[in-house]
Coordinates of C-alpha atoms in Angstrom, one line a residue:
X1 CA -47.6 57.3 -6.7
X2 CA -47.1 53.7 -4.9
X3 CA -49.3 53.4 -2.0
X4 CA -46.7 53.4 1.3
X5 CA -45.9 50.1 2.6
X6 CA -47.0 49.9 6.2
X7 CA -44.1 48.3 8.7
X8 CA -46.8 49.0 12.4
X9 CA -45.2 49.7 15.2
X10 CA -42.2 48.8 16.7
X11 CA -40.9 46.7 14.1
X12 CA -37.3 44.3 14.6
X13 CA -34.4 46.2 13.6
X14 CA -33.9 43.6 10.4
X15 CA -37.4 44.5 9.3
X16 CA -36.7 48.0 9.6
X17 CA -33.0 48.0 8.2
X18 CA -34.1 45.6 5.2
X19 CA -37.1 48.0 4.6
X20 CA -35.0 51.1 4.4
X21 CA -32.7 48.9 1.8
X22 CA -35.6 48.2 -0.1
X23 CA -37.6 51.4 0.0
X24 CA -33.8 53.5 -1.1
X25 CA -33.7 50.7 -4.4
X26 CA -37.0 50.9 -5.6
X27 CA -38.4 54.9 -4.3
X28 CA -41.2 52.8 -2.1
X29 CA -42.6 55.4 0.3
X30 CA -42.7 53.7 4.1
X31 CA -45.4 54.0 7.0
X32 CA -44.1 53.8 10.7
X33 CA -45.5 54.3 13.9
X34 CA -43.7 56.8 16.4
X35 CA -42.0 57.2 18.4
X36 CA -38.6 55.8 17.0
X37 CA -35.7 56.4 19.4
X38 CA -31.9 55.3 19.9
X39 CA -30.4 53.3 16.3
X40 CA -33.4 53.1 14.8
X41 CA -34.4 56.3 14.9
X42 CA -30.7 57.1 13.3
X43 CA -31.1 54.7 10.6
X44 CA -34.3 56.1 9.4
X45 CA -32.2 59.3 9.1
X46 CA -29.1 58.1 7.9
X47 CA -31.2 56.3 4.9
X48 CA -33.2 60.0 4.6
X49 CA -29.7 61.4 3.6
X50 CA -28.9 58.6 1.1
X51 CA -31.7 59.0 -0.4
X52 CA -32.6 62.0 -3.3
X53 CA -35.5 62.9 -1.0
X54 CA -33.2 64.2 1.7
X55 CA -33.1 64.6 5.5
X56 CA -35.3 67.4 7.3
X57 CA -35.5 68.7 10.7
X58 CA -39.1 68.1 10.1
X59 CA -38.2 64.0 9.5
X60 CA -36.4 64.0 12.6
X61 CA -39.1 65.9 14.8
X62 CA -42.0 63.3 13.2
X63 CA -39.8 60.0 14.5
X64 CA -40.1 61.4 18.0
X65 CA -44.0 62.1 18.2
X66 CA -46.2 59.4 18.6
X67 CA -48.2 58.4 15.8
X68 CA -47.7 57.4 11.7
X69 CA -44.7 58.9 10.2
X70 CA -44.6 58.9 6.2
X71 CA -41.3 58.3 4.8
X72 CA -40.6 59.3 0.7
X73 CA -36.8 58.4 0.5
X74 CA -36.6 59.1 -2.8
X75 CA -33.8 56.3 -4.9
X76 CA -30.2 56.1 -3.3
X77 CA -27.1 58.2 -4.8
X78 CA -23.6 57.3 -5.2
X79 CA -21.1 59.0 -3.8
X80 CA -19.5 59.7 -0.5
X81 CA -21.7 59.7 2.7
X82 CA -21.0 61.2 5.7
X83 CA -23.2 59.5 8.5
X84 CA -23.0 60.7 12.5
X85 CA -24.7 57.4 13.9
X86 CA -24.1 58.0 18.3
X87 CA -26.2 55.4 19.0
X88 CA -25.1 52.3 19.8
X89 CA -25.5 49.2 17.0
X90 CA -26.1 51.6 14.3
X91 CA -23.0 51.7 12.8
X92 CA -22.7 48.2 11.5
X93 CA -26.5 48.0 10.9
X94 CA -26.1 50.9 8.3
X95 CA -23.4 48.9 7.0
X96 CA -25.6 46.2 6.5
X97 CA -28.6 47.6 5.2
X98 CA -27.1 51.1 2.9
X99 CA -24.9 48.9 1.4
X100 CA -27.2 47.5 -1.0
X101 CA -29.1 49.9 -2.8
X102 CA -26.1 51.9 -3.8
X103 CA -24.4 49.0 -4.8
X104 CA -27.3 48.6 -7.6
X105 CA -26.0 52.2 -8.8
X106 CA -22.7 50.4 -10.7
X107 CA -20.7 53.5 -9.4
X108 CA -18.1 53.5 -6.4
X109 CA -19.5 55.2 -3.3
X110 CA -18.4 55.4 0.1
X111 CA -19.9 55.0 3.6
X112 CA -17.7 57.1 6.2
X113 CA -19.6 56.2 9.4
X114 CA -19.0 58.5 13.1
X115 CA -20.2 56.5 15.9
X116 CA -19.5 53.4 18.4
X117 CA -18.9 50.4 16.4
X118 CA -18.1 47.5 18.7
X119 CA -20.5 47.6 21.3
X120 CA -21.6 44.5 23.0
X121 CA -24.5 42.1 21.3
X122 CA -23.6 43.9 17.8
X123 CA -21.1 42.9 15.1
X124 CA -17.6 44.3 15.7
X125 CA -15.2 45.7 12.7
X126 CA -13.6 42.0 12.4
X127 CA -16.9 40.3 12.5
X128 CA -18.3 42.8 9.6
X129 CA -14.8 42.3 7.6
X130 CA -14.3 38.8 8.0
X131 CA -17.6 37.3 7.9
X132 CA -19.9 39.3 6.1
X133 CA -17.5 41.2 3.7
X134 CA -16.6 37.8 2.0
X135 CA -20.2 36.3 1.7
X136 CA -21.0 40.4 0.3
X137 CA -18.5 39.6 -2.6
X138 CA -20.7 36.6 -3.6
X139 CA -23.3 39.3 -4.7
X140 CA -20.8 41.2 -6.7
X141 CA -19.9 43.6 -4.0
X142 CA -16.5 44.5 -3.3
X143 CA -16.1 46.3 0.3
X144 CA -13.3 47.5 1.5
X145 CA -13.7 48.3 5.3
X146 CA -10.8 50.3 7.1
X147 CA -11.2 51.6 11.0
X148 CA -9.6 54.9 11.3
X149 CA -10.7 55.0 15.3
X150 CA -12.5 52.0 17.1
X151 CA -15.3 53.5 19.8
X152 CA -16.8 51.2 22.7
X153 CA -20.5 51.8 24.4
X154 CA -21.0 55.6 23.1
X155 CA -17.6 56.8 22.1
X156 CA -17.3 58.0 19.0
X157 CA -15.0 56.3 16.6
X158 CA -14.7 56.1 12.6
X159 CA -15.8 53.5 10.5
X160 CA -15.1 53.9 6.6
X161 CA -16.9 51.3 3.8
X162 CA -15.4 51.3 0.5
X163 CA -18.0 50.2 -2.1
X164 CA -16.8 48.7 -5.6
X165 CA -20.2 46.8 -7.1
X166 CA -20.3 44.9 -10.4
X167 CA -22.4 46.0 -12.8
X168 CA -25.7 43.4 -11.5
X169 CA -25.1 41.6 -8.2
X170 CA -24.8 38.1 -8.8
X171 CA -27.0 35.3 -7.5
X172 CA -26.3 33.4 -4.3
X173 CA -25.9 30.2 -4.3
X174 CA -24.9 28.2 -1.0
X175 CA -26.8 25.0 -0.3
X176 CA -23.8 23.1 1.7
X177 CA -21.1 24.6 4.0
X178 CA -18.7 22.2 2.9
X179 CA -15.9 21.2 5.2
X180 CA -14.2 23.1 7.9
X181 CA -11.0 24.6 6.8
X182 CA -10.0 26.4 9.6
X183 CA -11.4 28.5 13.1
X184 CA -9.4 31.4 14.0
X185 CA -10.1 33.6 17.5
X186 CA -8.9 37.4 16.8
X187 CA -8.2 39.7 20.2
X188 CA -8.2 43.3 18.8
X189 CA -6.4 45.1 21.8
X190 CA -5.1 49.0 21.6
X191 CA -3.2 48.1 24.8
X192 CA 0.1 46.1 23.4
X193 CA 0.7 45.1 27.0
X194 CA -2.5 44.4 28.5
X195 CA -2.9 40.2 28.3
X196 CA -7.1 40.2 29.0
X197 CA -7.6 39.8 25.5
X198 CA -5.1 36.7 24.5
X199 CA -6.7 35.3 28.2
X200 CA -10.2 35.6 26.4
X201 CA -8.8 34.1 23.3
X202 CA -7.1 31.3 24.7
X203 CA -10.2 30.8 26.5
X204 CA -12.3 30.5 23.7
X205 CA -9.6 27.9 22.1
X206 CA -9.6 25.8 25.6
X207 CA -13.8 25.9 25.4
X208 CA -13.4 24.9 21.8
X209 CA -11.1 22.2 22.0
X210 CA -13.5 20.5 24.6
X211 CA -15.7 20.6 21.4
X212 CA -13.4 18.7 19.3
X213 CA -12.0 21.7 17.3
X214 CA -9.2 23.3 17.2
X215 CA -8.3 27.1 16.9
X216 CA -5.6 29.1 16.6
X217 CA -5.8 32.4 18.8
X218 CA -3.9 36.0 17.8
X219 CA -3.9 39.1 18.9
X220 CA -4.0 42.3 16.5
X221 CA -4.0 46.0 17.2
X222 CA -6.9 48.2 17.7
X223 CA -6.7 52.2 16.6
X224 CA -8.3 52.9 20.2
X225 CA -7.0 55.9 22.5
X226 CA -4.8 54.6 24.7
X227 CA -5.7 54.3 28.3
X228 CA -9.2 55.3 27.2
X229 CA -12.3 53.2 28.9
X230 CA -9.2 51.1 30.8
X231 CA -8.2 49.3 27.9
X232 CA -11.0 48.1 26.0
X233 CA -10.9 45.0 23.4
X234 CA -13.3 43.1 21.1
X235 CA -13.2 39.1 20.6
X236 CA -14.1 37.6 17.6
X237 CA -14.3 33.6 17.0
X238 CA -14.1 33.4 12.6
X239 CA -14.8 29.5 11.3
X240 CA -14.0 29.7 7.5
X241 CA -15.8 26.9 5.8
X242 CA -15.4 25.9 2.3
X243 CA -18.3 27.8 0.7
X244 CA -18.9 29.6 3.9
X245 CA -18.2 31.4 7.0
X246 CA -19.0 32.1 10.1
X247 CA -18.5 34.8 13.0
X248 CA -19.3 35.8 17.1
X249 CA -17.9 38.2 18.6
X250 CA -17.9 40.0 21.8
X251 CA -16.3 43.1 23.9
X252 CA -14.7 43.4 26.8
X253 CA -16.6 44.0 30.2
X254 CA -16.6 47.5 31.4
X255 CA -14.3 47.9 34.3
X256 CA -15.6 50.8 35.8
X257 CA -18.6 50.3 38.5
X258 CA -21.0 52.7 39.4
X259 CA -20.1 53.5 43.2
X260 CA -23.6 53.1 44.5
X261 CA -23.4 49.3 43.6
X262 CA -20.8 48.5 46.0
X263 CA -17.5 46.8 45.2
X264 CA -18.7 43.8 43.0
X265 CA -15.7 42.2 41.1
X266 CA -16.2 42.5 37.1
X267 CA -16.2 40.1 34.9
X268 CA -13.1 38.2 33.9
X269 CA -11.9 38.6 30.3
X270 CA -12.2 34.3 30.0
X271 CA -16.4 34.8 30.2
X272 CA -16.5 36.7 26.6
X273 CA -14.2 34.0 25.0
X274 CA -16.4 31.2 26.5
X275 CA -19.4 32.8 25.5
X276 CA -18.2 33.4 21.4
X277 CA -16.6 29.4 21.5
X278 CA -20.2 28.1 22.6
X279 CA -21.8 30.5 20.0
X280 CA -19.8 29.0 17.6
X281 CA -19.8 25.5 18.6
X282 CA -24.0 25.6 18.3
X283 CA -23.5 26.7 14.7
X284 CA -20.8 23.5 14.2
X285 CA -23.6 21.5 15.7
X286 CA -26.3 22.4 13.4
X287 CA -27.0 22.7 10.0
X288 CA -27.0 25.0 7.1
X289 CA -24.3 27.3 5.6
X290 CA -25.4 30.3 7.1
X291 CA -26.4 30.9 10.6
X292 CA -29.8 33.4 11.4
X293 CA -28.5 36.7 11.5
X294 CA -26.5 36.4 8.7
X295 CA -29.4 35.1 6.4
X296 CA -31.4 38.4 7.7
X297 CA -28.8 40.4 6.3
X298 CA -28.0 38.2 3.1
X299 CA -32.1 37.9 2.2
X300 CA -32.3 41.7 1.2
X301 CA -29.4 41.0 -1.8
X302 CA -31.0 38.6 -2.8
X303 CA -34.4 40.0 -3.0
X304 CA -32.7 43.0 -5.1
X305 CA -31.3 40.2 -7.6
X306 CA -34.3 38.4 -8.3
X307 CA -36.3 41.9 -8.6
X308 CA -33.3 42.7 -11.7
X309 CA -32.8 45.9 -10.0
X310 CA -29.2 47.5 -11.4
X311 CA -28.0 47.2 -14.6
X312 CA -29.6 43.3 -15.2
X313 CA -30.1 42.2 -18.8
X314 CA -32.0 38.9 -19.6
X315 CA -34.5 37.2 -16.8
X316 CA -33.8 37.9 -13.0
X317 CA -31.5 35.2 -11.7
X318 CA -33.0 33.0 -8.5
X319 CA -30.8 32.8 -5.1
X320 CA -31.0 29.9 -2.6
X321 CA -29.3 29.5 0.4
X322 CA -30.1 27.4 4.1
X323 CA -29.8 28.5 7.4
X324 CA -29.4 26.9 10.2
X325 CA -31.9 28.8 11.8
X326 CA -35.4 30.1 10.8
X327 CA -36.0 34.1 12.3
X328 CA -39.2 35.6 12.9
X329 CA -37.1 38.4 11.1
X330 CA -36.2 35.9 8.1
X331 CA -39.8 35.2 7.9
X332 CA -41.0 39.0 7.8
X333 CA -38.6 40.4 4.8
X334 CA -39.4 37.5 3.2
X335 CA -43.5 38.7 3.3
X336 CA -42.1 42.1 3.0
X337 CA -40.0 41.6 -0.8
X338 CA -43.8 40.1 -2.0
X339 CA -45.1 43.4 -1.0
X340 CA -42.4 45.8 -2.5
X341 CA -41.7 43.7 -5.6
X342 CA -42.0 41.3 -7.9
X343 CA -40.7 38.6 -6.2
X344 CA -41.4 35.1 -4.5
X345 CA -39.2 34.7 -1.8
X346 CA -40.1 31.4 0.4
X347 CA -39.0 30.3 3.5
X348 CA -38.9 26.6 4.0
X349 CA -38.9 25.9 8.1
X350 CA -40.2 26.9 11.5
X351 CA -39.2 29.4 13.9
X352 CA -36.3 28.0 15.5
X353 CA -35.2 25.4 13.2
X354 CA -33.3 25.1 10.0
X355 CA -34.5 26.1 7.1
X356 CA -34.2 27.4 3.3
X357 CA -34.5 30.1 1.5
X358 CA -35.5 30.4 -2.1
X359 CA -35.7 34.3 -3.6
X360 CA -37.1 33.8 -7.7
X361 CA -38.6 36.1 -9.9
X362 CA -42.6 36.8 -10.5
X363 CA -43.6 33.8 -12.7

């Protein structure tokens, strides 16, 4: 049996999603350190159930004691997966990280996912389908990604991935953005006749045109109760380059105030569309074809490819990519896929700076 591959404590949730990715495509058994609360803790779980090991009670009792937890997660399964993931950011980070090693299983499957999924400083259902459902596809990976129910800050809504792989994901590669073809700001409003939303978005456009660029704003529906949370809404700024994209989102502020705070005006629906226009206008201002996060999340696929996991025949391929911005999480999955596999995966750049990213098989 492999020797577990130690994570120590309190690793960054890319470490520990990319690990679970790797660990359910190869059988690796993982070390933690306890305790593991909130997503984390529901992402070890959720990657549990994927996996032929299965999920205990005994699993779930171990992540809340102090101390190393041993994980055996046994190799993903296709099928249909019914997750409940109530804490908050979970949902899109399962996305992200289970998507992977079942799509090295050549078989449909099917992520049905119970939890909040737009929640403020994590991707929304429009960032996940129009930014990293297209630059997915480049591996090979068809997702389809429907929202039966949208839930805000620890509601529970319903969150459904489609998985169609190819028979071996393809290799990456994207070197240059290419041009700007167009930037887009979505408002995804349940309320039809609420107008924070297109405020926020026309925000964003007014913050962007200062920038020199120029957006078009819409407004779609959300499946959201109505009159639920006073009318919640996501914003999400999409620049679609020609080899590329990009997304930022963010959610609407809270409009409820606890009463021991005093009356303190919230936030006005303009300050989320500011904030996702200057996001987007650092990533216009720099370079590389993908920004940070999204080479966190893209670095795992490619890692998988140039291991020849799936249904591969001939030599692994080699992926390549630049980012515009060098993550202390890049940097560990990078030493992590020398650890699990055979694999050199480099990372050309310092903390903070562009970089690139080269993923090749073992010589």
């Amino acid at each position: 049996m492999r020797p577990p591959v130690e994570l120590g404590e309190a690793p960054a949730s890319s470490l520990l999603d990319g690990a679970l990715a790797l660990a359910l495509a190869t059988a690796a058994p993982l070390r933690l350190v306890g305790p593991l609360n909130g997503a984390d803790a529901a992402l070890v779980l959720a990657a549990c159930r994927l996996g032929d090991a299965g999920a205990t009670e005994a699993t779930r009792a171990a992540l809340g004691r102090a101390g190393p937890v041993e994980l055996t997660l046994g190799h993903a399964r296709a099928g249909v997966h019914v997750l409940d993931l109530r804490e908050d950011g979970a949902v899109p980070r399962a996305v992200w990280a289970l998507s992977w090693p079942l799509a090295l299983l050549g078989r449909p499957s099917e992520l049905r996912l119970s939890g909040p999924n737009h929640c403020e400083g994590h991707a929304t259902f429009h960032d996940l389908r129009l930014g990293w459902v297209p630059l997915a596809a480049r591996f090979g990976l068809k997702v389809s990604l429907e929202l039966p129910l949208a839930g805000f800050d620890g509601e529970n809504g319903e969150m459904i991935a489609g998985l169609d792989p190819a028979p071996a994901l393809t290799p990456l590669q994207l070197v240059h953005r290419g041009i700007l073809r167009q930037v887009t700001v979505v408002a995804a409003t349940a309320q039809g006749r609420d107008e924070e939303p297109l405020r926020a978005a026309q925000a964003a456009t007014r913050k962007l045109r200062a920038h020199g660029v120029i957006a078009e704003a819409e407004r779609v529906p959300l499946p959201h109760p109505q009159g639920s949370r006073g009318g919640r809404w996501a914003l999400t700024a999409v620049a679609e380059f020609e080899n590329s994209v990009f997304t930022a989102s963010a959610v609407s502020p809270h409009r409820e105030r606890p009463a021991l705070l005093g009356p303190q005006p919230p936030a006005g629906p303009e300050e989320p569309g500011e904030r996702v226009a200057e996001r987007l206008a650092r990533f216009l201002a720099s370079g590389g074809a993908l920004d940070g996060r999204s080479a966190e999340r893209l670095i795992v696929p490619a890692i998988l490819c140039a291991a020849g996991l799936g249904a591969r025949a001939g030599t692994p391929p080699t992926c390549h990519f630049t980012t515009n911005l060098v993550t202390e999480g890049l940097l560990s999955l990078a030493t992590l896929a020398r650890r699990m596999l055979p694999v050199r995966a480099v990372v050309d750049g310092a903390v903070g700076e562009e970089g690139v990213v080269v993923v090749a098989p073992s010589a």
